[in-house]
Amino acid sequence: MLTLLRTAVLILPLVAVAACHRDGPAERAGKSIDNAGQSVKDAIDPPGPAEKAGRAIDRTVN
């Protein structure tokens, strides 16, 4: 019984965190603002090939 309780205590928080998958409206708005700021920065100072590759990796991982 104690083993079952310990297992539940360890697994329950992981399930709760995994359930928070979808972005809410505030997070989508924040991403949109970030993208707009990045576009303005890129218009002033264009990214080089290494920075473009890094961004592509970030988009793939995140």
XYZ file of C-alpha atoms in Angstrom:
62
model
C 0.000 0.000 0.000
C 2.824 2.376 0.843
C 4.530 1.641 -2.483
C 1.334 2.468 -4.356
C 1.021 5.759 -2.504
C 4.638 6.708 -3.230
C 4.190 5.861 -6.893
C 1.042 7.984 -7.096
C 2.807 10.909 -5.426
C 5.608 10.736 -7.987
C 3.473 10.221 -11.091
C 0.584 12.618 -10.381
C 2.644 15.840 -10.756
C 4.139 14.563 -14.010
C 0.692 13.912 -15.432
C -0.500 17.336 -14.321
C 2.421 19.076 -16.035
C 2.034 17.017 -19.195
C -1.638 17.974 -19.384
C -0.753 21.673 -19.743
C 0.054 21.377 -23.410
C -2.075 23.893 -25.268
C -1.251 27.593 -25.414
C -3.764 30.024 -24.009
C -4.745 33.315 -25.641
C -2.232 35.341 -23.605
C 0.643 33.054 -24.608
C -0.348 33.233 -28.274
C -0.520 37.041 -28.054
C 2.905 37.122 -26.404
C 4.404 34.970 -29.137
C 2.869 37.248 -31.752
C 4.415 40.310 -30.092
C 7.785 38.544 -29.886
C 7.627 37.651 -33.573
C 6.736 41.236 -34.515
C 9.668 42.572 -32.499
C 12.003 40.039 -34.119
C 10.786 41.061 -37.578
C 11.523 44.716 -36.862
C 14.990 43.817 -35.556
C 15.668 41.679 -38.635
C 14.648 44.545 -40.940
C 17.238 46.793 -39.278
C 19.995 44.192 -38.818
C 19.482 41.084 -41.015
C 20.512 37.748 -39.458
C 23.465 35.819 -40.841
C 23.426 32.144 -41.836
C 24.458 30.906 -38.380
C 21.693 32.864 -36.675
C 19.128 31.595 -39.186
C 20.250 28.024 -38.509
C 20.023 28.590 -34.763
C 16.498 29.942 -35.073
C 15.474 26.959 -37.181
C 16.790 24.614 -34.496
C 14.970 26.576 -31.780
C 11.697 26.376 -33.691
C 12.135 22.630 -34.178
C 12.961 21.933 -30.535
C 10.380 24.273 -29.037
